[in-house]
Amino acid sequence: MYHSSSNRHLPIQSDHEKPQIKRHHTARYYAHIVKESLTTRISKLICGIFLSLLFILGIISFILWLSLRPHRPRFHIHDFSIPSLSQPDGFQNAQISFNATARNSNSHIGVYYDSMEGTVYYRDQNIGSKSLLFPFYQEPKTTTVITDVLSGATLTVNNQRWMEFTNDRAQGTLVFRVDLTSTIRFKVSTWNSKRHRMHANCDVSVGADGMILAASKGKRCPVYFT
């Protein structure tokens, strides 16, 4: 049998050398890819806008909170005296006078005071109390003067208590406490807060002559709520 020599030298192609068949995608496939890409971009854009709005709203809320956050009233004691303290029997005509101020330091918030009462303590013992102010409204950035005199029935000073004053007076200094209490509400535009029971404790030092010492004049009184 005769074999052609040309067939013997034909190269044998391996599987790796076989020509690759290119796949042709349909228009529907490309449309699907474009749609997915567009959907992803729109979703990212919406999320970005939403987060930006949240951030802006957070900043605005923080600024409003800082500007509208109510500050508690500021109280200061300016004068306090017991003129008859130097008299042995001064309790018979004793009187206590004091002068304090309440400052509303808020720029846009008013304060409603339902009423105000003043109580004077010595060694944590009540020695006199009195209603000081009727209900009133305090405008922003204003100061209210609180001044009054306790005497007669508003004082609970007896001979024994007066002897304590006299004995302590020999030491040179007596320390009293004026407690100013009221129920207040904060007013922001047309909105009113709930009621808060407020206390201002004013410690005041008095000399042997019954007059306030310089160290206590203009002293700020701590304020707290109950």
PDB file of C-alpha atoms in Angstrom:
ATOM      1  CA  MET A   1       0.000   0.000   0.000  1.00  0.00           C
ATOM      2  CA  TYR A   2       1.249   3.396  -0.880  1.00  0.00           C
ATOM      3  CA  HIS A   3       1.293   6.220   1.759  1.00  0.00           C
ATOM      4  CA  SER A   4       1.697   9.787   0.771  1.00  0.00           C
ATOM      5  CA  SER A   5       4.657  11.402   2.436  1.00  0.00           C
ATOM      6  CA  SER A   6       2.837  14.745   2.731  1.00  0.00           C
ATOM      7  CA  ASN A   7       0.466  13.274   5.298  1.00  0.00           C
ATOM      8  CA  ARG A   8       3.261  12.171   7.540  1.00  0.00           C
ATOM      9  CA  HIS A   9       4.527  15.712   8.223  1.00  0.00           C
ATOM     10  CA  LEU A  10       1.168  17.390   9.027  1.00  0.00           C
ATOM     11  CA  PRO A  11       1.314  18.865  12.564  1.00  0.00           C
ATOM     12  CA  ILE A  12      -1.005  17.437  15.158  1.00  0.00           C
ATOM     13  CA  GLN A  13      -2.944  20.208  17.029  1.00  0.00           C
ATOM     14  CA  SER A  14      -3.404  19.842  20.783  1.00  0.00           C
ATOM     15  CA  ASP A  15      -6.509  20.872  22.660  1.00  0.00           C
ATOM     16  CA  HIS A  16      -4.792  24.058  23.859  1.00  0.00           C
ATOM     17  CA  GLU A  17      -3.857  25.040  20.346  1.00  0.00           C
ATOM     18  CA  LYS A  18      -7.355  24.717  18.996  1.00  0.00           C
ATOM     19  CA  PRO A  19      -8.812  28.068  18.039  1.00  0.00           C
ATOM     20  CA  GLN A  20     -11.031  29.661  20.733  1.00  0.00           C
ATOM     21  CA  ILE A  21     -14.631  30.155  19.884  1.00  0.00           C
ATOM     22  CA  LYS A  22     -15.718  33.724  20.703  1.00  0.00           C
ATOM     23  CA  ARG A  23     -19.052  34.039  22.348  1.00  0.00           C
ATOM     24  CA  HIS A  24     -21.247  36.786  21.066  1.00  0.00           C
ATOM     25  CA  HIS A  25     -23.572  38.278  23.761  1.00  0.00           C
ATOM     26  CA  THR A  26     -27.009  39.412  22.830  1.00  0.00           C
ATOM     27  CA  ALA A  27     -28.322  42.955  23.138  1.00  0.00           C
ATOM     28  CA  ARG A  28     -30.493  41.846  26.065  1.00  0.00           C
ATOM     29  CA  TYR A  29     -27.381  40.829  27.985  1.00  0.00           C
ATOM     30  CA  TYR A  30     -25.732  44.221  27.522  1.00  0.00           C
ATOM     31  CA  ALA A  31     -28.948  45.999  28.428  1.00  0.00           C
ATOM     32  CA  HIS A  32     -29.064  44.002  31.665  1.00  0.00           C
ATOM     33  CA  ILE A  33     -25.470  44.971  32.532  1.00  0.00           C
ATOM     34  CA  VAL A  34     -26.157  48.656  31.851  1.00  0.00           C
ATOM     35  CA  LYS A  35     -29.348  48.503  33.926  1.00  0.00           C
ATOM     36  CA  GLU A  36     -27.530  46.946  36.895  1.00  0.00           C
ATOM     37  CA  SER A  37     -24.762  49.549  36.709  1.00  0.00           C
ATOM     38  CA  LEU A  38     -27.288  52.388  36.496  1.00  0.00           C
ATOM     39  CA  THR A  39     -29.283  50.985  39.430  1.00  0.00           C
ATOM     40  CA  THR A  40     -26.128  50.739  41.555  1.00  0.00           C
ATOM     41  CA  ARG A  41     -25.147  54.313  40.756  1.00  0.00           C
ATOM     42  CA  ILE A  42     -28.634  55.634  41.540  1.00  0.00           C
ATOM     43  CA  SER A  43     -28.699  53.701  44.841  1.00  0.00           C
ATOM     44  CA  LYS A  44     -25.308  55.141  45.854  1.00  0.00           C
ATOM     45  CA  LEU A  45     -26.469  58.628  44.880  1.00  0.00           C
ATOM     46  CA  ILE A  46     -29.668  58.321  46.921  1.00  0.00           C
ATOM     47  CA  CYS A  47     -27.736  56.995  49.946  1.00  0.00           C
ATOM     48  CA  GLY A  48     -25.235  59.842  49.621  1.00  0.00           C
ATOM     49  CA  ILE A  49     -28.004  62.451  49.473  1.00  0.00           C
ATOM     50  CA  PHE A  50     -29.813  60.855  52.440  1.00  0.00           C
ATOM     51  CA  LEU A  51     -26.659  60.786  54.586  1.00  0.00           C
ATOM     52  CA  SER A  52     -25.856  64.379  53.636  1.00  0.00           C
ATOM     53  CA  LEU A  53     -29.362  65.484  54.654  1.00  0.00           C
ATOM     54  CA  LEU A  54     -29.037  63.644  57.960  1.00  0.00           C
ATOM     55  CA  PHE A  55     -25.697  65.342  58.599  1.00  0.00           C
ATOM     56  CA  ILE A  56     -27.098  68.790  57.791  1.00  0.00           C
ATOM     57  CA  LEU A  57     -30.186  68.195  59.958  1.00  0.00           C
ATOM     58  CA  GLY A  58     -27.913  67.031  62.786  1.00  0.00           C
ATOM     59  CA  ILE A  59     -25.874  70.226  62.594  1.00  0.00           C
ATOM     60  CA  ILE A  60     -29.011  72.382  62.495  1.00  0.00           C
ATOM     61  CA  SER A  61     -30.505  70.511  65.468  1.00  0.00           C
ATOM     62  CA  PHE A  62     -27.278  70.908  67.443  1.00  0.00           C
ATOM     63  CA  ILE A  63     -27.154  74.648  66.747  1.00  0.00           C
ATOM     64  CA  LEU A  64     -30.811  75.043  67.736  1.00  0.00           C
ATOM     65  CA  TRP A  65     -30.212  73.023  70.891  1.00  0.00           C
ATOM     66  CA  LEU A  66     -27.291  75.253  71.844  1.00  0.00           C
ATOM     67  CA  SER A  67     -29.230  78.441  71.169  1.00  0.00           C
ATOM     68  CA  LEU A  68     -32.512  77.316  72.751  1.00  0.00           C
ATOM     69  CA  ARG A  69     -31.159  75.237  75.610  1.00  0.00           C
ATOM     70  CA  PRO A  70     -32.648  76.797  78.761  1.00  0.00           C
ATOM     71  CA  HIS A  71     -30.181  78.043  81.345  1.00  0.00           C
ATOM     72  CA  ARG A  72     -31.343  78.062  84.936  1.00  0.00           C
ATOM     73  CA  PRO A  73     -31.853  81.495  86.527  1.00  0.00           C
ATOM     74  CA  ARG A  74     -28.829  83.070  88.216  1.00  0.00           C
ATOM     75  CA  PHE A  75     -29.256  84.356  91.754  1.00  0.00           C
ATOM     76  CA  HIS A  76     -26.938  86.686  93.677  1.00  0.00           C
ATOM     77  CA  ILE A  77     -27.132  87.996  97.230  1.00  0.00           C
ATOM     78  CA  HIS A  78     -26.270  91.683  97.562  1.00  0.00           C
ATOM     79  CA  ASP A  79     -27.339  92.727 101.041  1.00  0.00           C
ATOM     80  CA  PHE A  80     -28.324  91.121 104.328  1.00  0.00           C
ATOM     81  CA  SER A  81     -28.591  92.651 107.776  1.00  0.00           C
ATOM     82  CA  ILE A  82     -29.885  92.146 111.310  1.00  0.00           C
ATOM     83  CA  PRO A  83     -29.609  95.670 112.767  1.00  0.00           C
ATOM     84  CA  SER A  84     -30.487  94.751 116.350  1.00  0.00           C
ATOM     85  CA  LEU A  85     -27.959  91.921 116.581  1.00  0.00           C
ATOM     86  CA  SER A  86     -25.722  93.938 118.892  1.00  0.00           C
ATOM     87  CA  GLN A  87     -28.522  94.442 121.438  1.00  0.00           C
ATOM     88  CA  PRO A  88     -28.927  91.879 124.255  1.00  0.00           C
ATOM     89  CA  ASP A  89     -32.724  91.936 124.002  1.00  0.00           C
ATOM     90  CA  GLY A  90     -32.813  92.709 120.320  1.00  0.00           C
ATOM     91  CA  PHE A  91     -35.027  89.717 119.546  1.00  0.00           C
ATOM     92  CA  GLN A  92     -38.035  91.718 120.774  1.00  0.00           C
ATOM     93  CA  ASN A  93     -37.803  94.049 117.799  1.00  0.00           C
ATOM     94  CA  ALA A  94     -35.651  91.859 115.559  1.00  0.00           C
ATOM     95  CA  GLN A  95     -35.887  92.141 111.823  1.00  0.00           C
ATOM     96  CA  ILE A  96     -33.949  90.649 108.952  1.00  0.00           C
ATOM     97  CA  SER A  97     -33.656  92.492 105.679  1.00  0.00           C
ATOM     98  CA  PHE A  98     -32.082  91.184 102.507  1.00  0.00           C
ATOM     99  CA  ASN A  99     -31.627  92.067  98.864  1.00  0.00           C
ATOM    100  CA  ALA A 100     -31.036  89.555  96.084  1.00  0.00           C
ATOM    101  CA  THR A 101     -31.411  89.421  92.307  1.00  0.00           C
ATOM    102  CA  ALA A 102     -32.658  86.788  89.857  1.00  0.00           C
ATOM    103  CA  ARG A 103     -31.151  86.979  86.366  1.00  0.00           C
ATOM    104  CA  ASN A 104     -32.601  85.322  83.262  1.00  0.00           C
ATOM    105  CA  SER A 105     -29.486  84.948  81.117  1.00  0.00           C
ATOM    106  CA  ASN A 106     -31.285  83.211  78.226  1.00  0.00           C
ATOM    107  CA  SER A 107     -31.387  85.095  74.932  1.00  0.00           C
ATOM    108  CA  HIS A 108     -34.661  83.695  73.565  1.00  0.00           C
ATOM    109  CA  ILE A 109     -36.269  81.965  76.553  1.00  0.00           C
ATOM    110  CA  GLY A 110     -38.519  83.550  79.153  1.00  0.00           C
ATOM    111  CA  VAL A 111     -39.232  82.249  82.658  1.00  0.00           C
ATOM    112  CA  TYR A 112     -42.600  82.010  84.386  1.00  0.00           C
ATOM    113  CA  TYR A 113     -42.458  82.160  88.192  1.00  0.00           C
ATOM    114  CA  ASP A 114     -45.623  80.808  89.790  1.00  0.00           C
ATOM    115  CA  SER A 115     -44.645  82.475  93.083  1.00  0.00           C
ATOM    116  CA  MET A 116     -41.584  82.884  95.291  1.00  0.00           C
ATOM    117  CA  GLU A 117     -40.938  82.334  98.967  1.00  0.00           C
ATOM    118  CA  GLY A 118     -37.962  83.269 101.085  1.00  0.00           C
ATOM    119  CA  THR A 119     -36.768  81.365 104.138  1.00  0.00           C
ATOM    120  CA  VAL A 120     -33.862  82.293 106.405  1.00  0.00           C
ATOM    121  CA  TYR A 121     -31.918  79.536 108.158  1.00  0.00           C
ATOM    122  CA  TYR A 122     -29.363  79.619 110.922  1.00  0.00           C
ATOM    123  CA  ARG A 123     -27.534  76.387 111.696  1.00  0.00           C
ATOM    124  CA  ASP A 124     -30.054  74.661 109.418  1.00  0.00           C
ATOM    125  CA  GLN A 125     -32.911  75.858 111.631  1.00  0.00           C
ATOM    126  CA  ASN A 126     -35.746  77.875 110.116  1.00  0.00           C
ATOM    127  CA  ILE A 127     -35.805  81.313 111.794  1.00  0.00           C
ATOM    128  CA  GLY A 128     -38.235  83.040 109.444  1.00  0.00           C
ATOM    129  CA  SER A 129     -40.086  82.778 106.127  1.00  0.00           C
ATOM    130  CA  LYS A 130     -42.288  84.915 103.942  1.00  0.00           C
ATOM    131  CA  SER A 131     -43.957  85.066 100.543  1.00  0.00           C
ATOM    132  CA  LEU A 132     -41.860  87.422  98.462  1.00  0.00           C
ATOM    133  CA  LEU A 133     -43.251  87.766  94.961  1.00  0.00           C
ATOM    134  CA  PHE A 134     -46.538  87.064  93.250  1.00  0.00           C
ATOM    135  CA  PRO A 135     -46.515  85.038  90.013  1.00  0.00           C
ATOM    136  CA  PHE A 136     -44.690  86.929  87.268  1.00  0.00           C
ATOM    137  CA  TYR A 137     -43.046  86.486  83.887  1.00  0.00           C
ATOM    138  CA  GLN A 138     -39.380  87.312  83.383  1.00  0.00           C
ATOM    139  CA  GLU A 139     -38.315  88.359  79.903  1.00  0.00           C
ATOM    140  CA  PRO A 140     -35.046  87.081  78.388  1.00  0.00           C
ATOM    141  CA  LYS A 141     -31.893  88.936  79.424  1.00  0.00           C
ATOM    142  CA  THR A 142     -33.575  90.722  82.344  1.00  0.00           C
ATOM    143  CA  THR A 143     -32.929  90.941  86.088  1.00  0.00           C
ATOM    144  CA  THR A 144     -35.525  90.950  88.866  1.00  0.00           C
ATOM    145  CA  VAL A 145     -34.747  92.499  92.259  1.00  0.00           C
ATOM    146  CA  ILE A 146     -35.902  90.517  95.287  1.00  0.00           C
ATOM    147  CA  THR A 147     -35.921  92.546  98.471  1.00  0.00           C
ATOM    148  CA  ASP A 148     -37.930  92.222 101.669  1.00  0.00           C
ATOM    149  CA  VAL A 149     -37.900  92.444 105.452  1.00  0.00           C
ATOM    150  CA  LEU A 150     -38.768  89.657 107.864  1.00  0.00           C
ATOM    151  CA  SER A 151     -40.088  90.803 111.236  1.00  0.00           C
ATOM    152  CA  GLY A 152     -42.773  90.094 113.778  1.00  0.00           C
ATOM    153  CA  ALA A 153     -44.881  87.049 112.905  1.00  0.00           C
ATOM    154  CA  THR A 154     -42.655  86.141 109.946  1.00  0.00           C
ATOM    155  CA  LEU A 155     -39.744  85.485 112.352  1.00  0.00           C
ATOM    156  CA  THR A 156     -39.498  82.533 114.718  1.00  0.00           C
ATOM    157  CA  VAL A 157     -36.693  83.969 116.857  1.00  0.00           C
ATOM    158  CA  ASN A 158     -37.116  83.505 120.591  1.00  0.00           C
ATOM    159  CA  ASN A 159     -34.921  84.448 123.555  1.00  0.00           C
ATOM    160  CA  GLN A 160     -32.983  81.148 123.404  1.00  0.00           C
ATOM    161  CA  ARG A 161     -32.245  81.536 119.701  1.00  0.00           C
ATOM    162  CA  TRP A 162     -31.176  85.123 120.245  1.00  0.00           C
ATOM    163  CA  MET A 163     -28.725  83.991 122.926  1.00  0.00           C
ATOM    164  CA  GLU A 164     -27.178  81.660 120.333  1.00  0.00           C
ATOM    165  CA  PHE A 165     -26.767  84.645 118.027  1.00  0.00           C
ATOM    166  CA  THR A 166     -25.139  86.637 120.824  1.00  0.00           C
ATOM    167  CA  ASN A 167     -22.712  83.842 121.754  1.00  0.00           C
ATOM    168  CA  ASP A 168     -21.711  83.240 118.131  1.00  0.00           C
ATOM    169  CA  ARG A 169     -21.417  86.979 117.581  1.00  0.00           C
ATOM    170  CA  ALA A 170     -18.529  86.961 120.066  1.00  0.00           C
ATOM    171  CA  GLN A 171     -16.630  84.814 117.547  1.00  0.00           C
ATOM    172  CA  GLY A 172     -16.905  87.674 115.054  1.00  0.00           C
ATOM    173  CA  THR A 173     -18.915  86.030 112.265  1.00  0.00           C
ATOM    174  CA  LEU A 174     -22.343  84.478 111.867  1.00  0.00           C
ATOM    175  CA  VAL A 175     -23.388  82.521 108.793  1.00  0.00           C
ATOM    176  CA  PHE A 176     -27.009  82.538 107.641  1.00  0.00           C
ATOM    177  CA  ARG A 177     -28.667  80.982 104.603  1.00  0.00           C
ATOM    178  CA  VAL A 178     -31.381  82.574 102.525  1.00  0.00           C
ATOM    179  CA  ASP A 179     -33.360  79.939 100.637  1.00  0.00           C
ATOM    180  CA  LEU A 180     -35.408  81.300  97.721  1.00  0.00           C
ATOM    181  CA  THR A 181     -37.875  78.788  96.293  1.00  0.00           C
ATOM    182  CA  SER A 182     -40.288  78.949  93.393  1.00  0.00           C
ATOM    183  CA  THR A 183     -41.997  76.809  90.785  1.00  0.00           C
ATOM    184  CA  ILE A 184     -40.896  77.904  87.329  1.00  0.00           C
ATOM    185  CA  ARG A 185     -41.576  77.141  83.676  1.00  0.00           C
ATOM    186  CA  PHE A 186     -39.482  77.989  80.645  1.00  0.00           C
ATOM    187  CA  LYS A 187     -41.167  79.671  77.656  1.00  0.00           C
ATOM    188  CA  VAL A 188     -39.813  79.278  74.111  1.00  0.00           C
ATOM    189  CA  SER A 189     -41.993  81.118  71.611  1.00  0.00           C
ATOM    190  CA  THR A 190     -45.453  79.537  72.134  1.00  0.00           C
ATOM    191  CA  TRP A 191     -44.124  76.435  73.922  1.00  0.00           C
ATOM    192  CA  ASN A 192     -44.027  76.147  77.718  1.00  0.00           C
ATOM    193  CA  SER A 193     -41.967  73.555  79.556  1.00  0.00           C
ATOM    194  CA  LYS A 194     -43.208  71.506  82.464  1.00  0.00           C
ATOM    195  CA  ARG A 195     -43.003  72.978  85.963  1.00  0.00           C
ATOM    196  CA  HIS A 196     -39.762  72.724  87.936  1.00  0.00           C
ATOM    197  CA  ARG A 197     -39.381  73.306  91.662  1.00  0.00           C
ATOM    198  CA  MET A 198     -36.381  75.613  91.971  1.00  0.00           C
ATOM    199  CA  HIS A 199     -34.204  76.359  94.992  1.00  0.00           C
ATOM    200  CA  ALA A 200     -31.555  79.068  95.318  1.00  0.00           C
ATOM    201  CA  ASN A 201     -29.394  78.753  98.426  1.00  0.00           C
ATOM    202  CA  CYS A 202     -27.585  81.952  99.363  1.00  0.00           C
ATOM    203  CA  ASP A 203     -25.035  81.586 102.164  1.00  0.00           C
ATOM    204  CA  VAL A 204     -24.246  84.948 103.711  1.00  0.00           C
ATOM    205  CA  SER A 205     -21.733  85.912 106.418  1.00  0.00           C
ATOM    206  CA  VAL A 206     -22.610  88.651 108.893  1.00  0.00           C
ATOM    207  CA  GLY A 207     -20.253  90.603 111.140  1.00  0.00           C
ATOM    208  CA  ALA A 208     -20.665  91.468 114.811  1.00  0.00           C
ATOM    209  CA  ASP A 209     -22.617  94.590 113.843  1.00  0.00           C
ATOM    210  CA  GLY A 210     -25.226  92.489 112.051  1.00  0.00           C
ATOM    211  CA  MET A 211     -24.223  93.718 108.567  1.00  0.00           C
ATOM    212  CA  ILE A 212     -23.228  91.590 105.605  1.00  0.00           C
ATOM    213  CA  LEU A 213     -19.502  91.083 105.155  1.00  0.00           C
ATOM    214  CA  ALA A 214     -17.790  92.202 101.971  1.00  0.00           C
ATOM    215  CA  ALA A 215     -16.934  88.598 101.039  1.00  0.00           C
ATOM    216  CA  SER A 216     -20.651  87.787 100.728  1.00  0.00           C
ATOM    217  CA  LYS A 217     -21.712  90.823  98.720  1.00  0.00           C
ATOM    218  CA  GLY A 218     -22.599  89.907  95.147  1.00  0.00           C
ATOM    219  CA  LYS A 219     -22.003  86.219  95.867  1.00  0.00           C
ATOM    220  CA  ARG A 220     -23.668  83.822  93.441  1.00  0.00           C
ATOM    221  CA  CYS A 221     -26.202  81.425  94.940  1.00  0.00           C
ATOM    222  CA  PRO A 222     -26.230  77.769  93.858  1.00  0.00           C
ATOM    223  CA  VAL A 223     -29.477  76.784  92.098  1.00  0.00           C
ATOM    224  CA  TYR A 224     -30.948  73.299  91.914  1.00  0.00           C
ATOM    225  CA  PHE A 225     -34.279  71.659  91.067  1.00  0.00           C
ATOM    226  CA  THR A 226     -36.361  69.099  92.934  1.00  0.00           C
TER     227      THR A 226
END
